[in-house]
mmCIF file of C-alpha atoms and ligand atoms in Angstrom:
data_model
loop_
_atom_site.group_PDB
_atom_site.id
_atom_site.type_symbol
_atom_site.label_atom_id
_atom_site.label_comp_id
_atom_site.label_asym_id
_atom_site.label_seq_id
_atom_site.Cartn_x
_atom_site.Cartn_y
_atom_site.Cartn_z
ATOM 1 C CA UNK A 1 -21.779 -30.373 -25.364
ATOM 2 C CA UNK A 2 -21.067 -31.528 -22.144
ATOM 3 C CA UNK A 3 -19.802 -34.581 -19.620
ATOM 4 C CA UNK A 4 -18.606 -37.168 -20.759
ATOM 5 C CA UNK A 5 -17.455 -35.461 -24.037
ATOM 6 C CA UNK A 6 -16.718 -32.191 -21.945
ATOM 7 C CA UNK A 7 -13.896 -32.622 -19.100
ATOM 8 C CA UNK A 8 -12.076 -29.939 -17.814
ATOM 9 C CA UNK A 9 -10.278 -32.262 -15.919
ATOM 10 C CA UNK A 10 -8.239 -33.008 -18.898
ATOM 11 C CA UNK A 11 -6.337 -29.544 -18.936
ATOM 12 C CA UNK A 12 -5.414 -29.800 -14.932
ATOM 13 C CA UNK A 13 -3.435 -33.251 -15.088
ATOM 14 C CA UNK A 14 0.214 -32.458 -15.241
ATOM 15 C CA UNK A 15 2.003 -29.349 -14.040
ATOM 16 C CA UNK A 16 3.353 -28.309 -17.980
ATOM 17 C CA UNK A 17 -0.528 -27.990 -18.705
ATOM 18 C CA UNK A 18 -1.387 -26.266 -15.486
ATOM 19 C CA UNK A 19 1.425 -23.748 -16.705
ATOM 20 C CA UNK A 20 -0.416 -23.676 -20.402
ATOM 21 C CA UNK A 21 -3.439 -22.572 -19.554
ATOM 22 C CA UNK A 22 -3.103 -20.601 -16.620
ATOM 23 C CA UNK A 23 -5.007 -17.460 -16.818
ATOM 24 C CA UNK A 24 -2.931 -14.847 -13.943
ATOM 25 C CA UNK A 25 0.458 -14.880 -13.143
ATOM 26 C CA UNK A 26 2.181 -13.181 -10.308
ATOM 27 C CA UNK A 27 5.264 -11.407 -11.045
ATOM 28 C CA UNK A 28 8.374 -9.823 -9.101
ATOM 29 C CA UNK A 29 7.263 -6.962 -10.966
ATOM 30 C CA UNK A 30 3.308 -6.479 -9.105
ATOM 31 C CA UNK A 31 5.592 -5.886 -6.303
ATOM 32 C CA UNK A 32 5.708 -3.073 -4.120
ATOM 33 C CA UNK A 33 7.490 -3.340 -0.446
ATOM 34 C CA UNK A 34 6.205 -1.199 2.316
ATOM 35 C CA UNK A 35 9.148 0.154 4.474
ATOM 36 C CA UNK A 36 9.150 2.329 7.943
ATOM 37 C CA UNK A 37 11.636 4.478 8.956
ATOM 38 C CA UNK A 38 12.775 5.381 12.203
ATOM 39 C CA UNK A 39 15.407 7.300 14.024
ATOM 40 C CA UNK A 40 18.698 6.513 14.588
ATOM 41 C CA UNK A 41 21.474 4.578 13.257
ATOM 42 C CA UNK A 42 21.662 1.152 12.747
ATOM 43 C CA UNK A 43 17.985 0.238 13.814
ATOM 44 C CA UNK A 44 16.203 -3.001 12.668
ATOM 45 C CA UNK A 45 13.552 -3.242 15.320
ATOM 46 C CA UNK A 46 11.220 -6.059 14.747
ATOM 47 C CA UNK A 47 7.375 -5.496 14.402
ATOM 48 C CA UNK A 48 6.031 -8.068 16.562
ATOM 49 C CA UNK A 49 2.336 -8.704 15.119
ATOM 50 C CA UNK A 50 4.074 -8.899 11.392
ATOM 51 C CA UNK A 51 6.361 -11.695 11.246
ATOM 52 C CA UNK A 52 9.425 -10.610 8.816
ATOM 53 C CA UNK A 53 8.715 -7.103 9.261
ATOM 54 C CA UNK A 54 10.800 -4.384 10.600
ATOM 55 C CA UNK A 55 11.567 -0.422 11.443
ATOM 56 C CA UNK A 56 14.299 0.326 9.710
ATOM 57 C CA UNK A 57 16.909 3.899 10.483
ATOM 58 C CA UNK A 58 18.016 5.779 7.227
ATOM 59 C CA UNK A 59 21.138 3.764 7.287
ATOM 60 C CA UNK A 60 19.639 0.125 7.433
ATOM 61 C CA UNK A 61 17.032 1.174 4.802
ATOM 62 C CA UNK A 62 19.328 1.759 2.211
ATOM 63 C CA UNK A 63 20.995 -2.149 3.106
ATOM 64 C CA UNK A 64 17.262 -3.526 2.940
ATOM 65 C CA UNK A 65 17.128 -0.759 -0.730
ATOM 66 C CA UNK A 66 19.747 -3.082 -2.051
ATOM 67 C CA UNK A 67 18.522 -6.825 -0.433
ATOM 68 C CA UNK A 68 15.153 -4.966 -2.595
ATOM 69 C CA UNK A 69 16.676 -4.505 -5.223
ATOM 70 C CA UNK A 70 19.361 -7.530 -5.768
ATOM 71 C CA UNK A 71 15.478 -10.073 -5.043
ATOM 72 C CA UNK A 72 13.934 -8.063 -8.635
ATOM 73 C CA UNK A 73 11.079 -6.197 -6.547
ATOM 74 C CA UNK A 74 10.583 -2.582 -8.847
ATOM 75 C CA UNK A 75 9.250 -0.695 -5.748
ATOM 76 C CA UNK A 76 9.208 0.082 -2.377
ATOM 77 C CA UNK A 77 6.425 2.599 -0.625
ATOM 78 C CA UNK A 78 8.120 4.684 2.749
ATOM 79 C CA UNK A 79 6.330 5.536 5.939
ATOM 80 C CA UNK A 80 8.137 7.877 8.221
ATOM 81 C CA UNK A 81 7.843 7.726 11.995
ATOM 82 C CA UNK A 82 8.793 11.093 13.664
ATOM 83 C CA UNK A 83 10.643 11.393 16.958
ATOM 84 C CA UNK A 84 8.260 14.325 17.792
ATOM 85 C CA UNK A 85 4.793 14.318 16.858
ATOM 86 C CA UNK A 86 2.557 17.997 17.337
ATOM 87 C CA UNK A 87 -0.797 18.997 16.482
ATOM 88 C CA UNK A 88 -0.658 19.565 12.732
ATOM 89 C CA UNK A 89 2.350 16.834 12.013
ATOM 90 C CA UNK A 90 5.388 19.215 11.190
ATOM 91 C CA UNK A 91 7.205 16.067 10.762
ATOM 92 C CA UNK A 92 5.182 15.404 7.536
ATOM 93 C CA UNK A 93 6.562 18.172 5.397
ATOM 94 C CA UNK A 94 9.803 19.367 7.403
ATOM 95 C CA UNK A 95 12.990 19.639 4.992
ATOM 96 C CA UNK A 96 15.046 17.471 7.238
ATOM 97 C CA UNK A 97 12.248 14.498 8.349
ATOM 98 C CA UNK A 98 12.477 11.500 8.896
ATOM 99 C CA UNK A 99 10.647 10.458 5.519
ATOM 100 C CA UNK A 100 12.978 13.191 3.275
ATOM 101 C CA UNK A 101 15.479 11.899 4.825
ATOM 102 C CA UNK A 102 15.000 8.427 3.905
ATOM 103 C CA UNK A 103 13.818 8.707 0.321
ATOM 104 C CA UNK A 104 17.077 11.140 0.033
ATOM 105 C CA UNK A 105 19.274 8.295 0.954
ATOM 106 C CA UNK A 106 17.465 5.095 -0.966
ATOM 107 C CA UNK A 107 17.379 7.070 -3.983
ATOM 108 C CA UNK A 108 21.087 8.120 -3.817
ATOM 109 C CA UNK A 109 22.041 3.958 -3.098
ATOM 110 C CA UNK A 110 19.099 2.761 -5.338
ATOM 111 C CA UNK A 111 18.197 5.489 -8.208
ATOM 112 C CA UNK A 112 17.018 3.305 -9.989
ATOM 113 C CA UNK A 113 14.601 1.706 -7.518
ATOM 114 C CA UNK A 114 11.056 3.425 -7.733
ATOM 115 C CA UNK A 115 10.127 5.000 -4.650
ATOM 116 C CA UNK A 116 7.046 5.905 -3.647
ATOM 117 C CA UNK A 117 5.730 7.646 -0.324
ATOM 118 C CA UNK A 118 2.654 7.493 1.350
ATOM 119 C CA UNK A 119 1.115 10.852 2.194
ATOM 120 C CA UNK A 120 -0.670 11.419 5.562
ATOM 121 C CA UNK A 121 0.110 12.963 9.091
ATOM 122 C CA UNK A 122 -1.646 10.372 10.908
ATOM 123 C CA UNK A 123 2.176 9.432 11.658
ATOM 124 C CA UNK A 124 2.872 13.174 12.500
ATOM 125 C CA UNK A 125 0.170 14.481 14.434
ATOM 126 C CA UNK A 126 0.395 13.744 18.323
ATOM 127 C CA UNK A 127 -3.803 12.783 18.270
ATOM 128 C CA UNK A 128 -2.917 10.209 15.160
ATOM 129 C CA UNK A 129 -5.736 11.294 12.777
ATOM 130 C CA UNK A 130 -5.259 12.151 9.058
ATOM 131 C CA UNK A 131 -5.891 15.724 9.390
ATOM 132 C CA UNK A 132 -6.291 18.624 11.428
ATOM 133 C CA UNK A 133 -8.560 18.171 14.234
ATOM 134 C CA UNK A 134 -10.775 20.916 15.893
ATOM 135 C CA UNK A 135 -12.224 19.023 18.945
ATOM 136 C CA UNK A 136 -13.467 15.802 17.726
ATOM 137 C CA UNK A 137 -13.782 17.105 13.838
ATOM 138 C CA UNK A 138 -11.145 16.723 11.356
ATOM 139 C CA UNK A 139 -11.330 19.528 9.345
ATOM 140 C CA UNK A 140 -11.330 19.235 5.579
ATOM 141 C CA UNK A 141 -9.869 22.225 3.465
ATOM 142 C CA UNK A 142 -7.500 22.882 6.194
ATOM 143 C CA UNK A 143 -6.017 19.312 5.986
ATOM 144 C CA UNK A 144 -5.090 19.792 1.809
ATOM 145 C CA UNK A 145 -2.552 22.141 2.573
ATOM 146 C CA UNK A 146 -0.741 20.098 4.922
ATOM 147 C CA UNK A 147 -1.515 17.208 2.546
ATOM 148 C CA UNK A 148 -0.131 19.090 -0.480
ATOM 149 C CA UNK A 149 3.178 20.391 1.344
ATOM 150 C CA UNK A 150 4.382 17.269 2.608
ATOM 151 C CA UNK A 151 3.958 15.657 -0.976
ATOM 152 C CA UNK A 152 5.828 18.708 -2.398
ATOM 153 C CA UNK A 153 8.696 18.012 0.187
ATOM 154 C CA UNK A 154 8.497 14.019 -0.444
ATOM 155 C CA UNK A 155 9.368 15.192 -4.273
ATOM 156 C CA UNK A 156 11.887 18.047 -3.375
ATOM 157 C CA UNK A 157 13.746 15.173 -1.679
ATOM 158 C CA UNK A 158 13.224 12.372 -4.470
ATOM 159 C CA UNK A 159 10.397 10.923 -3.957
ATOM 160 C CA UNK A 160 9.395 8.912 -7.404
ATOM 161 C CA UNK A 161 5.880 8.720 -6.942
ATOM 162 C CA UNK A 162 3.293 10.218 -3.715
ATOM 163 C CA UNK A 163 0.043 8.301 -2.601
ATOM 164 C CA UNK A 164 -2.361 10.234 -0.175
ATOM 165 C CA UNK A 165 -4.188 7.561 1.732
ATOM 166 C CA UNK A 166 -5.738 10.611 4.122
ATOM 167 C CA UNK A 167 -8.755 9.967 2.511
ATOM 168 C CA UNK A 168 -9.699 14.306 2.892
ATOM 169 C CA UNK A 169 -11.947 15.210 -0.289
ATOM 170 C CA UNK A 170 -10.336 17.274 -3.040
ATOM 171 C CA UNK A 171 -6.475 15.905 -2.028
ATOM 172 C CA UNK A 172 -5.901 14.934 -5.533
ATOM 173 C CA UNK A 173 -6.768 18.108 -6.696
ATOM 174 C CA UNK A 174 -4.686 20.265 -3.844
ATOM 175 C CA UNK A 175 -1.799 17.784 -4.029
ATOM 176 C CA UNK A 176 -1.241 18.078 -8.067
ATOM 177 C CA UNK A 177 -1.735 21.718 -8.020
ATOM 178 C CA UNK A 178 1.090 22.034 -5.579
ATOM 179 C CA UNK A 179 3.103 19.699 -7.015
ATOM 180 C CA UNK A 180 2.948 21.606 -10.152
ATOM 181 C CA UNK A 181 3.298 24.894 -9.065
ATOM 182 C CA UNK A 182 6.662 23.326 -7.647
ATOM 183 C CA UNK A 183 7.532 22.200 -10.825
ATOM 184 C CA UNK A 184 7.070 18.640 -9.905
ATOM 185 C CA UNK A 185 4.787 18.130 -12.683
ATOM 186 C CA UNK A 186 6.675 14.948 -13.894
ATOM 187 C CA UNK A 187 5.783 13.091 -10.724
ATOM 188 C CA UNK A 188 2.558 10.648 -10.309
ATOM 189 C CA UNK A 189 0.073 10.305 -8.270
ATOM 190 C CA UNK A 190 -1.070 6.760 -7.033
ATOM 191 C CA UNK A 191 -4.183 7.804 -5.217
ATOM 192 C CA UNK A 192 -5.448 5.480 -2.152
ATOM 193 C CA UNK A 193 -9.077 6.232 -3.689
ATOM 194 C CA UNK A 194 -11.031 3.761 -2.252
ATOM 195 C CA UNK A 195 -9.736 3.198 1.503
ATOM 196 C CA UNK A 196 -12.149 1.754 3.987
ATOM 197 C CA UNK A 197 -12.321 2.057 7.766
ATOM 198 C CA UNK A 198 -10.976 -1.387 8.328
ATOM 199 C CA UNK A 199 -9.894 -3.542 11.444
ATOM 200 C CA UNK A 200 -7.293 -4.686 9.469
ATOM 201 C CA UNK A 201 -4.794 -1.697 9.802
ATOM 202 C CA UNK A 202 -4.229 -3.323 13.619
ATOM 203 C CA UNK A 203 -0.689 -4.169 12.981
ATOM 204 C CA UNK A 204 0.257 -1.175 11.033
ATOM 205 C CA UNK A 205 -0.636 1.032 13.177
ATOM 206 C CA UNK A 206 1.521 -0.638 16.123
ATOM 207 C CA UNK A 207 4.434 -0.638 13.502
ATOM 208 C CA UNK A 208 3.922 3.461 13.005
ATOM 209 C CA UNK A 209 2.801 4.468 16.375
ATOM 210 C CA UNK A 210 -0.651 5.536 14.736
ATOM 211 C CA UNK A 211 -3.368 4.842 16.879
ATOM 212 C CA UNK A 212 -5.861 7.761 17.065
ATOM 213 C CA UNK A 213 -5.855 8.910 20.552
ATOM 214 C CA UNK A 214 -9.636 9.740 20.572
ATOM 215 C CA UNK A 215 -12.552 8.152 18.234
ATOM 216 C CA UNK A 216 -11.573 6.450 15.283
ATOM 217 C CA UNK A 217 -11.844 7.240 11.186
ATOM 218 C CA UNK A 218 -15.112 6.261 10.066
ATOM 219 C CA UNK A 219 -15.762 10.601 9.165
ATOM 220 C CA UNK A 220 -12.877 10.112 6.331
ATOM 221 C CA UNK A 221 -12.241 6.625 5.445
ATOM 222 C CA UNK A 222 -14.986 4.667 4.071
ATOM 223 C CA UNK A 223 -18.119 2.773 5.601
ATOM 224 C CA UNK A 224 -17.257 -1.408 4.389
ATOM 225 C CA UNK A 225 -20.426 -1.903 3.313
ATOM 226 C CA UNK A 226 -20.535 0.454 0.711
ATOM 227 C CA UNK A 227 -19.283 -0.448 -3.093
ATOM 228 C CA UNK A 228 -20.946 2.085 -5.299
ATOM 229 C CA UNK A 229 -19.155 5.034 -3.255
ATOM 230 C CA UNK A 230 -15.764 3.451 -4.331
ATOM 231 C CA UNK A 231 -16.755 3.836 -8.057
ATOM 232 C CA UNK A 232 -17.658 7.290 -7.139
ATOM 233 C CA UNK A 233 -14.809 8.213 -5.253
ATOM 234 C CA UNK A 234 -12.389 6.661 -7.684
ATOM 235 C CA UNK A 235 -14.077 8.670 -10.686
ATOM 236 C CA UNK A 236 -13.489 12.064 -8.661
ATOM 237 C CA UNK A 237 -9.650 11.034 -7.762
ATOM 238 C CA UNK A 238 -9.529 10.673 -11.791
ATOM 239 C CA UNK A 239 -11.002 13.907 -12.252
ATOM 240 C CA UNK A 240 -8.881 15.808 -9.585
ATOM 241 C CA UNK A 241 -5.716 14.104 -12.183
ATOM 242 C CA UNK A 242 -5.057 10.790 -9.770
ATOM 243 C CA UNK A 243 -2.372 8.755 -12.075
ATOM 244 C CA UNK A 244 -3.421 5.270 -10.762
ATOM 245 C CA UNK A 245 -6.114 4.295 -8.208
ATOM 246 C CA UNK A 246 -5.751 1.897 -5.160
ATOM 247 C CA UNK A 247 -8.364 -0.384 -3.308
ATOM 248 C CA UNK A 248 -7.517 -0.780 0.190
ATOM 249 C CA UNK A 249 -7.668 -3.314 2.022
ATOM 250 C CA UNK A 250 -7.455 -6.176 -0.909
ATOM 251 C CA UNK A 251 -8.776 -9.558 0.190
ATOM 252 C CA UNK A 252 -12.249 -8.045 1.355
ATOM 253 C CA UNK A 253 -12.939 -5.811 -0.903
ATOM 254 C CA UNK A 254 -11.795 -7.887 -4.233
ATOM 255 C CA UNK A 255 -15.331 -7.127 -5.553
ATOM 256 C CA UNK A 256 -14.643 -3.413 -5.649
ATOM 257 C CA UNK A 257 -10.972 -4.060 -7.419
ATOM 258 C CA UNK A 258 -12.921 -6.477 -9.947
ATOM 259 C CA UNK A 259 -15.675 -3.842 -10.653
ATOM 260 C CA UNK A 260 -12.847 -0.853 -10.978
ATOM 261 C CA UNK A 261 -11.048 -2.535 -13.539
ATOM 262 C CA UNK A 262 -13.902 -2.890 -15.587
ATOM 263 C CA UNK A 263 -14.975 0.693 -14.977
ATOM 264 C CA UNK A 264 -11.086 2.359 -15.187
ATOM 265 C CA UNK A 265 -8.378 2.095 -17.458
ATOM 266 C CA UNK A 266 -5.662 3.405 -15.687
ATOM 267 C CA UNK A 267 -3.131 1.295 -12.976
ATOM 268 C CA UNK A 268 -4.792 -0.037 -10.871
ATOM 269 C CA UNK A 269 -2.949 -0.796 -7.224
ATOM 270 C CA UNK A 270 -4.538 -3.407 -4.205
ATOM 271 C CA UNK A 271 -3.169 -2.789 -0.806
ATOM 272 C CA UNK A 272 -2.797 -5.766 0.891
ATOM 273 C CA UNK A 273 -2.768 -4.772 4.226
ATOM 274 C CA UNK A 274 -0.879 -5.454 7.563
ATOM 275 C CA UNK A 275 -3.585 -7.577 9.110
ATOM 276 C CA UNK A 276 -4.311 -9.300 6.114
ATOM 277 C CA UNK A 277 -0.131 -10.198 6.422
ATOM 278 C CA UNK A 278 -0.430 -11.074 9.825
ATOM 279 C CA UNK A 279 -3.167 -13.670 9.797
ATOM 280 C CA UNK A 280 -1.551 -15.311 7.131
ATOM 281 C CA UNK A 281 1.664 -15.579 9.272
ATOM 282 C CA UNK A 282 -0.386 -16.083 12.648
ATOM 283 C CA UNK A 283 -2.354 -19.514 11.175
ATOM 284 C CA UNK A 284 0.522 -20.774 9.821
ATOM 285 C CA UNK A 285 3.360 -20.229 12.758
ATOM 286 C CA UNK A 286 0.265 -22.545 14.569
ATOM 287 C CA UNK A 287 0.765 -24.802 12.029
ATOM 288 C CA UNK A 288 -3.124 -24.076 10.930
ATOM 289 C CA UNK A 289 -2.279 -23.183 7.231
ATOM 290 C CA UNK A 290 0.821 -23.583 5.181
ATOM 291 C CA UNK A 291 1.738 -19.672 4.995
ATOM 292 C CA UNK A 292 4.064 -19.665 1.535
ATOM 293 C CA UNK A 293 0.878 -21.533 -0.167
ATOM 294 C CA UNK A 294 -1.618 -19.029 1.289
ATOM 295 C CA UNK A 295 0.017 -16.061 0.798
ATOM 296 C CA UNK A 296 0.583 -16.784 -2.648
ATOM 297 C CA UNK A 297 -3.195 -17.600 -3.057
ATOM 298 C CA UNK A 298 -3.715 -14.608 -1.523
ATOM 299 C CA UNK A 299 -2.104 -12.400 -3.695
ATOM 300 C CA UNK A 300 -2.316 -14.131 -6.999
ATOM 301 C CA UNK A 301 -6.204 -13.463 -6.030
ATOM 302 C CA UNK A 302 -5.594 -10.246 -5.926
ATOM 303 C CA UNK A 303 -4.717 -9.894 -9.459
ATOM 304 C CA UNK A 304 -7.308 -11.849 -10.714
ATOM 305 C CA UNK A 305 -9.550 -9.697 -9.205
ATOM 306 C CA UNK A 306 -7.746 -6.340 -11.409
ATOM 307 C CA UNK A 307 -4.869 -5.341 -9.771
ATOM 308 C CA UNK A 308 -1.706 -4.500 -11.506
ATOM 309 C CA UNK A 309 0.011 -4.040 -8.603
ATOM 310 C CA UNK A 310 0.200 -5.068 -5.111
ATOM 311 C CA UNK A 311 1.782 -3.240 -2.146
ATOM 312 C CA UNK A 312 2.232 -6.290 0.569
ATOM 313 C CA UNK A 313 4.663 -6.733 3.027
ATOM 314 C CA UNK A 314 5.512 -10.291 1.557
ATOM 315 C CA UNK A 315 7.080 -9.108 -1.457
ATOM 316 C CA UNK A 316 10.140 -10.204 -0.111
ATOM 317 C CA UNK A 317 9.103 -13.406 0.203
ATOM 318 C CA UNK A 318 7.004 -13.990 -2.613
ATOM 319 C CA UNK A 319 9.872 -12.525 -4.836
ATOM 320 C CA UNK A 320 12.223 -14.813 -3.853
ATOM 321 C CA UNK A 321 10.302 -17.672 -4.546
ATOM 322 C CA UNK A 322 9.756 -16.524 -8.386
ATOM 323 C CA UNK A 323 12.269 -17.615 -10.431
ATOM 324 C CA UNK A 324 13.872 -14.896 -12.279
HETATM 325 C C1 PBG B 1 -2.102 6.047 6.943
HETATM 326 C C2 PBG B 1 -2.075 4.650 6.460
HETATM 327 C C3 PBG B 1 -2.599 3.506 7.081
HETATM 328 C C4 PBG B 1 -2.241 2.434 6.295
HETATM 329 C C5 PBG B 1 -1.540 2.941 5.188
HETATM 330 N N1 PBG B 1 -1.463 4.320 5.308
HETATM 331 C C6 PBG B 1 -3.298 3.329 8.381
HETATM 332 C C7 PBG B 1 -4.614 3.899 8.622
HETATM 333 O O1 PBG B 1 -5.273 4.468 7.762
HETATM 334 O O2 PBG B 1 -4.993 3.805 9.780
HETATM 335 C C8 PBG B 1 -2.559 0.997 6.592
HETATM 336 C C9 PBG B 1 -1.611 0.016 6.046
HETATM 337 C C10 PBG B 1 -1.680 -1.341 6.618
HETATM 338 O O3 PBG B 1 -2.513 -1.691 7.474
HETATM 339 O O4 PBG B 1 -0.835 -2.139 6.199
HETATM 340 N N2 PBG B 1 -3.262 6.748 6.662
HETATM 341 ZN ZN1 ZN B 2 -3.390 8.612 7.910
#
């Protein structure tokens, strides 16, 4: 059968059928907030290229922990920016840092808010790459032990869940090893499995003063054009006892997200990155786009593609335009 009998049409007429027969829905609950903390005391320090963004001290993130929490959004992921940065990021597993010191004081305010960390040094190291670098190499096997200390200390001081987006090979492995010779056995890991070497970590890396001061990080994170080595990469993360997998960035690479969830059947997470944020916001501040409607698009996309969650800096936003 088909036109005239057949006519779609029919089902998009009125909003109460449009509801009916919807096929995704975005929730409060896909909702993950990434959060930067800084030094200080009462610091809220704008991040220019991402509209509604900010760097927030210890004390202000545990305010913004409870604006999080009173809007419905489960989750909130931390990056920590150092005061002092060195060659192999002490900041990243230090007892008293900047990032232990934050998830410390959101899960004391918020216990019940699920907080996640992301696990690099990029933010530590004074050259701003992932690992440890000998001349223009960053070494491997030397980087999991950094890797797998700091996401010790992120669970020593709370931390709910740890996500290594350093993209090293065998940081699954080293990082749940640790974790459970720690007894920390009971915590997850949401692996950033399939993270490309994209121009659209721009903004971010403003925001946590993470620029790599020579070459760039096409030797760890992966080449764009390639979709197979996701499948392959996220297959190893599963075998080195990753928890739940993440595509990153989302938009571009919502083929890889679409083919993962029908390859994987565990949690599946879509970063939607900082420049993917900030074109949204850009177009529309020129009155180019309206930004609410294209930012939901964006990320109700996103879910069609697979994911169950999505870390984006618009859960804010988005969550208070869901009705409870
Ligand atoms: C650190 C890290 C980055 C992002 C998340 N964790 C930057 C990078 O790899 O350069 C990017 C997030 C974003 O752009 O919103 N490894
Ligand atoms: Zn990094």
């Amino acid at each position: 059968m088909s036109f005239p009998i057949v006519r779609p049409r029919r089902l998009r007429r009125t909003e109460a059928l449009r509801r009916l027969v919807r096929e995704t829905h975005l929730s409060r609950d896909d909702l993950v907030l990434p959060l930067f903390a800084v030094e200080g005391h009462g610091v809220r320090e704008a991040v220019t290229s991402m509209p509604g963004v900010f760097r927030h001290s210890v004390d202000a993130l545990v305010d913004e922990g409870k604006r999080v929490r009173d809007l419905g959004i489960p989750a909130v992921i931390l990056f920590g920016i150092p005061a002092e940065k060195d060659a192999r990021g002490s900041g990243a597993d230090a007892g008293d840092g900047i990032i232990q010191r934050a998830v410390a004081a959101m899960k004391q305010a918020e216990p019940d808010l699920c907080v996640m960390t992301d696990v690099c040094l990029c933010e530590y190291t004074d050259h701003g790459h992932c690992g440890i670098l000998e001349g223009d190499e960053v070494l491997n096997d030397p980087s999991l032990e950094r890797l797998a200390a700091s996401a010790v200390s992120h669970a020593r001081a709370g931390a709910d869940v740890v996500a290594p987006s350093d993209m090293m090979d065998g940081r699954v492995g080293a990082i749940r090893a640790a974790l459970d010779g720690a007894s920390f056995e009971h915590i997850p890991i949401l692996s950033y499995a399939a993270k490309y070497a994209s121009a659209y970590y721009g903004p971010f890396r403003d925001a946590a003063e993470s620029t790599p001061a020579t070459g760039d990080r096409r030797g760890y994170q992966m080449d764009p054009a390639n979709a197979r080595e996701a499948l392959r990469e996220m297959q190893l993360d599963l075998e080195e006892g990753a928890d739940a997998l993440m595509v990153k960035p989302a938009l571009p690479y919502l083929d890889v997200l679409a083919t993962a969830r029908a390859e994987f059947d565990v949690p599946l997470a879509a970063y939607h990155v900082s420049g993917e944020y900030a074109m949204i916001h850009a177009a529309a501040e020129r009155g180019w786009i309206d930004g609410d409607r294209a930012m939901d698009e964006a990320l109700v996309s996103i879910r069609r593609a697979g994911a169950d969650f999505i870390l984006t800096y618009a859960a804010k936003e988005v969550a208070a335009r869901l009705a409870p």
